[in-house]
Coordinates of C-alpha atoms in Angstrom, one line a residue:
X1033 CA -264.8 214.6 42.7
X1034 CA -263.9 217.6 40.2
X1035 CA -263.2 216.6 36.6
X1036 CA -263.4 213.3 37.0
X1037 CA -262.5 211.1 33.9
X1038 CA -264.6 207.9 32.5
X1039 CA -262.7 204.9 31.7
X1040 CA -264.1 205.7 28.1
X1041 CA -262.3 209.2 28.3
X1042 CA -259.3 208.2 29.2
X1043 CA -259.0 205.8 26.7
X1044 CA -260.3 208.5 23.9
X1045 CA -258.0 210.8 25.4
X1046 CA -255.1 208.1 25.1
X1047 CA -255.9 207.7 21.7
X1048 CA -256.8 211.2 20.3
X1049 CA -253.3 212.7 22.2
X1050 CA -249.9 212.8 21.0
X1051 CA -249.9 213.0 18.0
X1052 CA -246.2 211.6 16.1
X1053 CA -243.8 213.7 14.6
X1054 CA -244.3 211.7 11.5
X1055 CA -248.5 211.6 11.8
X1056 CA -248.2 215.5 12.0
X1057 CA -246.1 214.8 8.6
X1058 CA -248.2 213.0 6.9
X1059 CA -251.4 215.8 8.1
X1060 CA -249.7 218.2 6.3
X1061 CA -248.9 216.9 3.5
X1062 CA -252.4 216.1 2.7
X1063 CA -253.4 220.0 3.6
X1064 CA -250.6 221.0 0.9
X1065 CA -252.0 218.7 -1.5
X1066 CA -255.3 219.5 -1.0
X1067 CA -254.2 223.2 -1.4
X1068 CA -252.6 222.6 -4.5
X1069 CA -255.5 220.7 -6.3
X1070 CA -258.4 223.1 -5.0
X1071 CA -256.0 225.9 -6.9
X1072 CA -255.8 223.8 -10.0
X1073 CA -259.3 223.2 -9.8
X1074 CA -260.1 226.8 -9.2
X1075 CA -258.0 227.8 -12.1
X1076 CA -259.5 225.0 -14.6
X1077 CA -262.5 226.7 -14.4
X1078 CA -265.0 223.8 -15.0
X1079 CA -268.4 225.2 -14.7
X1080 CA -269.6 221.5 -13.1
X1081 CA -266.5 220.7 -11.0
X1082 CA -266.6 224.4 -9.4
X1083 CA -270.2 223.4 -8.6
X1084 CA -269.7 220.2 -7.0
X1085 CA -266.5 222.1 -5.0
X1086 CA -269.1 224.5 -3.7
X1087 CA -271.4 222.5 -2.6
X1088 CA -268.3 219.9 -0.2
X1089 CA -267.3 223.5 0.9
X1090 CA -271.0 224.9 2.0
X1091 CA -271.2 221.2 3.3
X1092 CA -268.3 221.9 5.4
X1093 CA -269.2 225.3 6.8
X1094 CA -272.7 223.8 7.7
X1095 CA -271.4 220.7 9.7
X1096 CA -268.6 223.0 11.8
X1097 CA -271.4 225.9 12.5
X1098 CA -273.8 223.0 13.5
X1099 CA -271.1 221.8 16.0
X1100 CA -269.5 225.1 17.2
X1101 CA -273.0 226.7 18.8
X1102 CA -273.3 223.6 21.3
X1103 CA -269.5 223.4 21.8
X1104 CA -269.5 227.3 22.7
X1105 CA -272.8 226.3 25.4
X1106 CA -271.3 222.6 26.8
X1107 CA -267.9 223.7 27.2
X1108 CA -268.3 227.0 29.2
X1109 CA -271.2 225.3 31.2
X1110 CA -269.1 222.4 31.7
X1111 CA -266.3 224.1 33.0
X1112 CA -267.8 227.0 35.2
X1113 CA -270.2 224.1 36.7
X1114 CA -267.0 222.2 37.5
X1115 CA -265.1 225.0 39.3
X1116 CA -265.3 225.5 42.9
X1117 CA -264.7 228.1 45.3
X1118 CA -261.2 226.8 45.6
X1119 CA -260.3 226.1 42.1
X1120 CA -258.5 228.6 39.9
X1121 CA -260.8 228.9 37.5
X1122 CA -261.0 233.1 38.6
X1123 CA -257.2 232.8 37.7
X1124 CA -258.1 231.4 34.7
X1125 CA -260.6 233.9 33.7
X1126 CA -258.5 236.6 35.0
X1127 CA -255.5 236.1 32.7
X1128 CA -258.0 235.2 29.8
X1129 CA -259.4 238.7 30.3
X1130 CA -255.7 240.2 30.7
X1131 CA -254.7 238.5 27.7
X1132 CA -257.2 239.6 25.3
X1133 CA -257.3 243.0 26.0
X1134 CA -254.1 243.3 25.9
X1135 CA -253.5 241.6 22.4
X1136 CA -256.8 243.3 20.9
X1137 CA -255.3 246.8 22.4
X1138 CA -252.3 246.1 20.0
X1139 CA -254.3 245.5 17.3
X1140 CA -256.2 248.3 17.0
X1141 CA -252.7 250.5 18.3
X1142 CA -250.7 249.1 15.6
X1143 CA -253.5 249.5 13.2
X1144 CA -253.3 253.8 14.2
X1145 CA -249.7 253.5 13.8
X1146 CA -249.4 252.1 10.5
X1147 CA -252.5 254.3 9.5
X1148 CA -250.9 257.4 10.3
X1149 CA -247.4 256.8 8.9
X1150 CA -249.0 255.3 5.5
X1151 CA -251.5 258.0 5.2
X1152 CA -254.1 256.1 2.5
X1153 CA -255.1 258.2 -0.2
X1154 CA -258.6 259.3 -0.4
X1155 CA -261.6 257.4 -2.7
X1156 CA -262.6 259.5 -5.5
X1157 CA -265.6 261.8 -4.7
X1158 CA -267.7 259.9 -7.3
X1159 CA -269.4 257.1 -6.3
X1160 CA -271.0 254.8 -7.9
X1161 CA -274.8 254.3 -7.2
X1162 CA -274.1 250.8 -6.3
X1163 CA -271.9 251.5 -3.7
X1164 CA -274.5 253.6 -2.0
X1165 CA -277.4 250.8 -2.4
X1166 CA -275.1 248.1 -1.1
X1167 CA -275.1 250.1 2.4
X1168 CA -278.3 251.6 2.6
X1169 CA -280.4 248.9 4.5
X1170 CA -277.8 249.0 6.9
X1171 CA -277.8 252.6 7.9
X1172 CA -280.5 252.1 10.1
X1173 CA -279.0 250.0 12.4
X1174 CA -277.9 251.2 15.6
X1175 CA -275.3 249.9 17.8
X1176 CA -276.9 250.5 20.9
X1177 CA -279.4 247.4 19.2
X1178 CA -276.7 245.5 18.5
X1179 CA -275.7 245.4 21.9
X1180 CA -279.6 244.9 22.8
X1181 CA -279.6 241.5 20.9
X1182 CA -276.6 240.2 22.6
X1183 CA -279.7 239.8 25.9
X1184 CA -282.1 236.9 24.6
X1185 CA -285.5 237.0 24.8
X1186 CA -286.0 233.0 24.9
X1187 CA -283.7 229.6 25.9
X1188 CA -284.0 228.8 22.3
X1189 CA -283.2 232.1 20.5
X1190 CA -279.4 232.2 20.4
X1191 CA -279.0 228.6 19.5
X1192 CA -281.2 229.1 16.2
X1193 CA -280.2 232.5 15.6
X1194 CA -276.2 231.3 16.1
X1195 CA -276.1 234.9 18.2
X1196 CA -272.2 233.4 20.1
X1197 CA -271.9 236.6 22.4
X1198 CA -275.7 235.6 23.7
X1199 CA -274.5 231.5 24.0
X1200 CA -272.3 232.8 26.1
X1201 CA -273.9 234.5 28.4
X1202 CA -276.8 232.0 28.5
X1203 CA -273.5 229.0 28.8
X1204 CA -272.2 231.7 31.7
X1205 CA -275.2 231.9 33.6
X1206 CA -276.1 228.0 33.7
X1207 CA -272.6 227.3 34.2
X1208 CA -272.7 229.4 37.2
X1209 CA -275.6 228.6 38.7
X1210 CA -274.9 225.0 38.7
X1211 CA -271.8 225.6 40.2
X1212 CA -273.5 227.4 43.3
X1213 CA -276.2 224.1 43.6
X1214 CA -275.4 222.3 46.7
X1215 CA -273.9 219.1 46.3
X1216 CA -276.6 216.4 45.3
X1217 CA -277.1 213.4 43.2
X1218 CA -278.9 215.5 41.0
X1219 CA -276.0 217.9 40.7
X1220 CA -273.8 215.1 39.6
X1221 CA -276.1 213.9 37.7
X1222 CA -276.4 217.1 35.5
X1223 CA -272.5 217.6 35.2
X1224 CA -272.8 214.2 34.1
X1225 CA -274.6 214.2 31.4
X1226 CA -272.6 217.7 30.5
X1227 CA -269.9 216.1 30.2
X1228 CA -270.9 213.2 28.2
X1229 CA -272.3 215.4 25.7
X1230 CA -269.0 217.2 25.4
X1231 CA -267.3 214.0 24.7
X1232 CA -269.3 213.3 22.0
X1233 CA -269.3 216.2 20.8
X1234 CA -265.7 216.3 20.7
X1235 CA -265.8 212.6 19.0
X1236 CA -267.3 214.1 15.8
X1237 CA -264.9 216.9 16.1
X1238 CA -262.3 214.2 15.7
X1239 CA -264.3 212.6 12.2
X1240 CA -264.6 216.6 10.8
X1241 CA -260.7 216.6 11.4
X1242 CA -259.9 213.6 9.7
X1243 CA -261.6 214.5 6.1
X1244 CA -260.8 217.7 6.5
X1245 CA -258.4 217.9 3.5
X1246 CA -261.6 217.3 1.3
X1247 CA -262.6 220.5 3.1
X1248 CA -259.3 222.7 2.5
X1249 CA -259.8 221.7 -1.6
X1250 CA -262.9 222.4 -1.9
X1251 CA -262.5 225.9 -0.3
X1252 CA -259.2 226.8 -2.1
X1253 CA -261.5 226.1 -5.6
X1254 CA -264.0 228.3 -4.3
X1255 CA -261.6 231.0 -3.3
X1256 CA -259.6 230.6 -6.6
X1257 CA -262.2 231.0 -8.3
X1258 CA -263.7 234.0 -7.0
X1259 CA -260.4 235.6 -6.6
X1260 CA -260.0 234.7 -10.8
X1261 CA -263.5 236.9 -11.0
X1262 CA -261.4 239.8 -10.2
X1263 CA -260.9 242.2 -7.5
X1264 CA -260.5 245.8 -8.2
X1265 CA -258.7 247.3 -6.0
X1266 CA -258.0 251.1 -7.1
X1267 CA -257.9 253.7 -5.0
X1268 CA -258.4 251.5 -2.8
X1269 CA -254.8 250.2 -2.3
X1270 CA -253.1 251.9 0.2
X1271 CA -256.2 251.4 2.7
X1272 CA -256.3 247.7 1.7
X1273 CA -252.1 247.7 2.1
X1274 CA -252.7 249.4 5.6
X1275 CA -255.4 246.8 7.0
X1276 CA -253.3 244.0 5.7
X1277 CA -250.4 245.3 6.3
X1278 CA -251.7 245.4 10.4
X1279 CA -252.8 241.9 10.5
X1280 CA -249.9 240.7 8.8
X1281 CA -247.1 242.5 11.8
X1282 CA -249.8 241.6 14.9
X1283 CA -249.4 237.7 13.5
X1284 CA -246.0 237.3 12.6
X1285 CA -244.8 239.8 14.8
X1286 CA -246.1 241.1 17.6
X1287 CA -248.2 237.7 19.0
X1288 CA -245.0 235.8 18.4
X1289 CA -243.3 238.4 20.8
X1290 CA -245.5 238.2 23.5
X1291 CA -245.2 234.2 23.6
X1292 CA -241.4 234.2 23.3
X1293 CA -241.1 236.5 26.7
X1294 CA -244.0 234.0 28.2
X1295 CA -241.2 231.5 27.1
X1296 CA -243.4 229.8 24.6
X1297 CA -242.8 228.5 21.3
X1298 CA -244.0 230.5 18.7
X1299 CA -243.4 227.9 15.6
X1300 CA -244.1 224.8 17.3
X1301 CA -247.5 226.6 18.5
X1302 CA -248.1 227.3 15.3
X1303 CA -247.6 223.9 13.6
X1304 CA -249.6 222.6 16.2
X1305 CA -253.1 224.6 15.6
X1306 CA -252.0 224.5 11.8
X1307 CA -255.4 222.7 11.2
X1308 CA -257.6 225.2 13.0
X1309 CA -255.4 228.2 10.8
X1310 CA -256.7 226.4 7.9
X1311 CA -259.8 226.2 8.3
X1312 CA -260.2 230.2 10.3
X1313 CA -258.5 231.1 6.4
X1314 CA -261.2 229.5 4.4
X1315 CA -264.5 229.7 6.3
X1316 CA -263.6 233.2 7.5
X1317 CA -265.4 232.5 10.8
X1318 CA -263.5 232.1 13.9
X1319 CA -266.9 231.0 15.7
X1320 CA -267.4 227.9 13.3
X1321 CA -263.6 227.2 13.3
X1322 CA -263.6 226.7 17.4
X1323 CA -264.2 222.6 17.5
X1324 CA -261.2 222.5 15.3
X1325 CA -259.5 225.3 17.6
X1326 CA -260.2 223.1 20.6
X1327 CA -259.4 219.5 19.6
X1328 CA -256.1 221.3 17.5
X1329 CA -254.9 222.6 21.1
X1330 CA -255.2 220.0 23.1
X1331 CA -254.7 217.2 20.8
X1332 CA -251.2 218.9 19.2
X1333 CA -250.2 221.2 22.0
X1334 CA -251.5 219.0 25.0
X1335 CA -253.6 222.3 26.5
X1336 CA -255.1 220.9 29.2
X1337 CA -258.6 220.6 28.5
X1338 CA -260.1 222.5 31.8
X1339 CA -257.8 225.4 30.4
X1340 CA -258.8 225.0 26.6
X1341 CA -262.6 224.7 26.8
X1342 CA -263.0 227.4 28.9
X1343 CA -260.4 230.1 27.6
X1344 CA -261.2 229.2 24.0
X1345 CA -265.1 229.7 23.7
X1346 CA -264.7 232.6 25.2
X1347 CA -261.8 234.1 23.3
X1348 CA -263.8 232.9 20.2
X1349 CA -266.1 235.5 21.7
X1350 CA -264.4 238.6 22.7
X1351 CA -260.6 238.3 21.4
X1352 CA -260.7 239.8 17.8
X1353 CA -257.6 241.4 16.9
X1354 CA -258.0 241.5 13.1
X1355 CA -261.7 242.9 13.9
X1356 CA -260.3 246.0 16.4
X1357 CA -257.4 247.0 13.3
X1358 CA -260.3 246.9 10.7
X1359 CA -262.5 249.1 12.6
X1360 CA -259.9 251.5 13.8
X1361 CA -258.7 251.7 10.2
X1362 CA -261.9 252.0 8.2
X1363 CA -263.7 254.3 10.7
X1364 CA -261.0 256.8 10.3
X1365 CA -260.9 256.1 7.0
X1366 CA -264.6 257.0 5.8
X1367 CA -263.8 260.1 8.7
X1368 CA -261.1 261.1 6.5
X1369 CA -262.8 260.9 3.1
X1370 CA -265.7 263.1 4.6
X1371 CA -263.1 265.9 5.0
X1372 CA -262.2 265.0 8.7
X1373 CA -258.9 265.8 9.8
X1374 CA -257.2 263.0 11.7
X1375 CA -254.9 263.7 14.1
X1376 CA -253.0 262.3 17.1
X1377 CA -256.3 262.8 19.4
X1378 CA -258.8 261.1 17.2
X1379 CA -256.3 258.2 16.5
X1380 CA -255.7 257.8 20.2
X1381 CA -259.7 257.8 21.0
X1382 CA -260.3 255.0 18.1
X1383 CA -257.9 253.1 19.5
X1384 CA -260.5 252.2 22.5
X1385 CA -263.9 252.6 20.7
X1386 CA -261.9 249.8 18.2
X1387 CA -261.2 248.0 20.9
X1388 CA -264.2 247.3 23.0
X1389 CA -266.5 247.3 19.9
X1390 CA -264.1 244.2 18.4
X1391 CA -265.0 242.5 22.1
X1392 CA -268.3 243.0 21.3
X1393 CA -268.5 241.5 17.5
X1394 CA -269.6 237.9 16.4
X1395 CA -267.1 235.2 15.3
X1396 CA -269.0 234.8 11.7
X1397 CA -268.5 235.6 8.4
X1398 CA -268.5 239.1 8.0
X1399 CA -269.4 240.2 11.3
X1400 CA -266.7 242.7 11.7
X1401 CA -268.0 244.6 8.5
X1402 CA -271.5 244.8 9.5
X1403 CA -270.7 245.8 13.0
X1404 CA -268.1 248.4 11.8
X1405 CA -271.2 249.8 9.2
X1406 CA -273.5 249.7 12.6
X1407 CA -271.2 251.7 14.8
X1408 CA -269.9 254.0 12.3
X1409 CA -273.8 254.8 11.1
X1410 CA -274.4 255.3 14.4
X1411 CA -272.4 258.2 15.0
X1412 CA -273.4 259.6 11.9
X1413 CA -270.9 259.2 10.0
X1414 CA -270.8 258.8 6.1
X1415 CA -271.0 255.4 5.6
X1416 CA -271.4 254.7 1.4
X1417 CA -267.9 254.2 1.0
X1418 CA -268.0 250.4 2.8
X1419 CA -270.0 249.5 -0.6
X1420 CA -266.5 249.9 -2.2
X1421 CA -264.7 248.6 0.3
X1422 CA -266.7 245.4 0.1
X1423 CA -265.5 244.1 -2.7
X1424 CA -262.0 243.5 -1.4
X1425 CA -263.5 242.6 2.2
X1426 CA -263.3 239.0 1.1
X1427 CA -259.7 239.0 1.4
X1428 CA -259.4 241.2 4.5
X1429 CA -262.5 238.7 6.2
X1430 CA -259.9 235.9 5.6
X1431 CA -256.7 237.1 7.0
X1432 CA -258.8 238.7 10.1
X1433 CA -259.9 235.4 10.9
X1434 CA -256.9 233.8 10.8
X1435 CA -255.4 236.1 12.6
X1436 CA -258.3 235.8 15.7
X1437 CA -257.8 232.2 16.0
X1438 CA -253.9 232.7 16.3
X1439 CA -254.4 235.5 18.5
X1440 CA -256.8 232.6 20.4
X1441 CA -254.2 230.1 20.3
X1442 CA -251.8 232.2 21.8
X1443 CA -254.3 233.2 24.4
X1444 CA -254.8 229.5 25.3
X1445 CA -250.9 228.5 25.2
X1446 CA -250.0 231.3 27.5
X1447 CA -252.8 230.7 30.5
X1448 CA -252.1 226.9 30.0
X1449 CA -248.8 228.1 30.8
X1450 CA -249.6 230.2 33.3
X1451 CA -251.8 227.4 35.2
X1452 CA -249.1 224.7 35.2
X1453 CA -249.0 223.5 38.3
X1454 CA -251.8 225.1 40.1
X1455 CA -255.0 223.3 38.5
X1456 CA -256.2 220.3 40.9
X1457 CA -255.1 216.5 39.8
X1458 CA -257.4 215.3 37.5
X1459 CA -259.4 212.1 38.8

């Protein structure tokens, strides 16, 4: 029978769900005091202490990265291999799919909008010979490769190389094809043992979640301290105010929006995956945040889980909102500074190459930079001026993140929504 449930399950289920008004207190006020003394820390400036911090906060990255490539491969396989012919899991998909797009289409929209009214002032024509080293081994690349490495070459490739768009399609096709296996004992048997390993999977989810205010301070000292280094912003600002600026109206602004006329909550959804918004902010990879993403929406928000590990993964994937207003803006940003004249036509056109290039970038650390220096080299255009821009990309990496596993949660909420009602009993 589909999505059948262990008596172990159920009772882990029982015990991980529904979470109390005054446990969901008590959560955060631990990630506010864990905020505050990572800032004190930061600012102390202890040579020794800020050591120890970044080692609990590379710690911490390691053990989430270590558990989001299998989550990404189990759940999608587990799902797909559970949905028949008859299921909705092509609704599912389909509204996933709607959803996405649609969000990341604002993104990079609102990103022209703001881009064109705020007009951001030119870099000086000077640059410095650092800037020009800090992109030069990445000229070379070509997107047209980067799309190339997305197909694997082995079983085992992705899953060392933490490569999430080819998990996916290696998750997709073994979900798939054990889906269309006729029904056998060694069918069940395989689903079985899926399934298992996503519960225990999710069981060490659980034992990341529950120290993860040790996490939150040791990040907060890292960032403080860095961000105490100094970030020079210069002429700079207006282009930094206009990224920002994007992020900040699709989160607070336009996502809420779209769930209030889905009649959705926007706050409570937001206090809910609070945990998985804490950690997107300080590991900056959307990826590596997912196990928190996952367990966040279905422990807090009661997502049903068929709906969750199957929208999620792949939203982790392809739904980058903060990614598709960072490419839009930059791109026609280093077009400008090379004497380009942007009008209404160009905006328009980076609107969709924004768009479907953010479907195509990795949830890590990063990733959106490197992919925007990729595509933007490969169309030849000037490309020295992201080794300025890098040295305020930390910030921008941060709220991006955050602002892809919002755009996630929202994603889930809505086709959880959407679904109620029309998914089979579960047994």
């Amino acid at each position: 029978m589909l999505f059948r449930t262990s008596r172990i399950h159920a009772a882990a289920a029982t015990a991980l769900s529904k979470v109390s008004g005054k446990g969901r207190a008590i959560t955060a006020t631990l990630y506010i005091g864990a905020l505050i003394v990572g800032s004190l820390i930061g600012f102390a400036g202890n040579t020794d202490i800020n050591a120890v911090m970044d080692f609990i906060a590379t710690v911490f990255t390691r053990l989430f990265s270590f558990i989001a490539v299998p989550i990404i491969a189990v759940s999608l396989i587990s799902t797909l291999a559970n949905l028949s012919k008859n299921s909705k899991g092509g609704s599912i998909f389909a509204h996933t799919i709607f959803y996405t797009l649609l969000t990341t289409i604002l993104a990079a929209l609102l990103g022209a909008v703001l881009f064109a009214v705020i007009k951001p002032a030119n870099v000086p024509a000077a640059l410095s010979s650092s800037a020009a080293d800090v992109v030069t081994k990445y000229e070379s690349l070509s997107y047209l490769e980067h799309i190339q490495n997305i197909i694997p070459n082995n079983l085992l490739q992705p899953f060392v190389a933490g490569n999430v768009l080819s998990i996916l399609l290696v998750a997709a096709a073994f979900g798939l094809g054990i889906a269309t296996m006729k029904e056998s004992k060694n069918k069940e048997a395989l689903i079985s043992v899926i399934s298992g390993f996503q519960e225990l999977l999710f069981i060490l989810i659980h034992w990341l979640i529950n120290i993860l205010p040790l996490g939150i301070m040791a990040f907060t000292a890292q960032l403080v301290t860095q961000l105490e280094a100094g970030i020079i912003l210069g002429g700079l600002a207006t282009y930094f105010g206009v990224v920002i600026s994007s992020n900040l109206i699709q989160m607070f602004v336009i996502l809420p929006l779209i769930l209030l006329l889905k009649g959705l909550n926007p706050i409570k959804i937001a206090r809910g995956m609070l945990p998985a918004l804490a950690v997107a902010l300080f590991s900056k990879s959307s990826a590596g945040t997912l196990p928190v993403t996952m367990a966040s929406a279905e422990d807090n928000l009661h997502v049903d889980r068929r709906v969750s590990r199957f929208v999620l993964p792949i939203c982790t994937t392809i739904n980058m909102n903060g990614c598709a207003a960072f490419i839009l803006i930059t791109s026609v940003y280093l077009l400008q500074n090379a004497g380009i004249e942007i009008g209404f036509s160009t905006l328009l056109t980076w609107v969709f190459i924004a768009t479907f290039a953010a479907v195509g970038n990795a949830g890590v650390p990063m990733g959106c930079y490197f992919l925007t220096l990729s595509l933007v080299s490969s169309m030849n255009i000037p490309v020295t001026l992201m080794g300025i821009i890098l040295p305020v990309y930390a910030v921008i990496d941060m709220i991006e993140t955050s602002l892809n596993v919002w755009s996630d949660s929202c994603v889930a909420n809505i086709v959880n929504k959407t679904m109620q009602g029309k998914l089979p009993e579960e047994a």
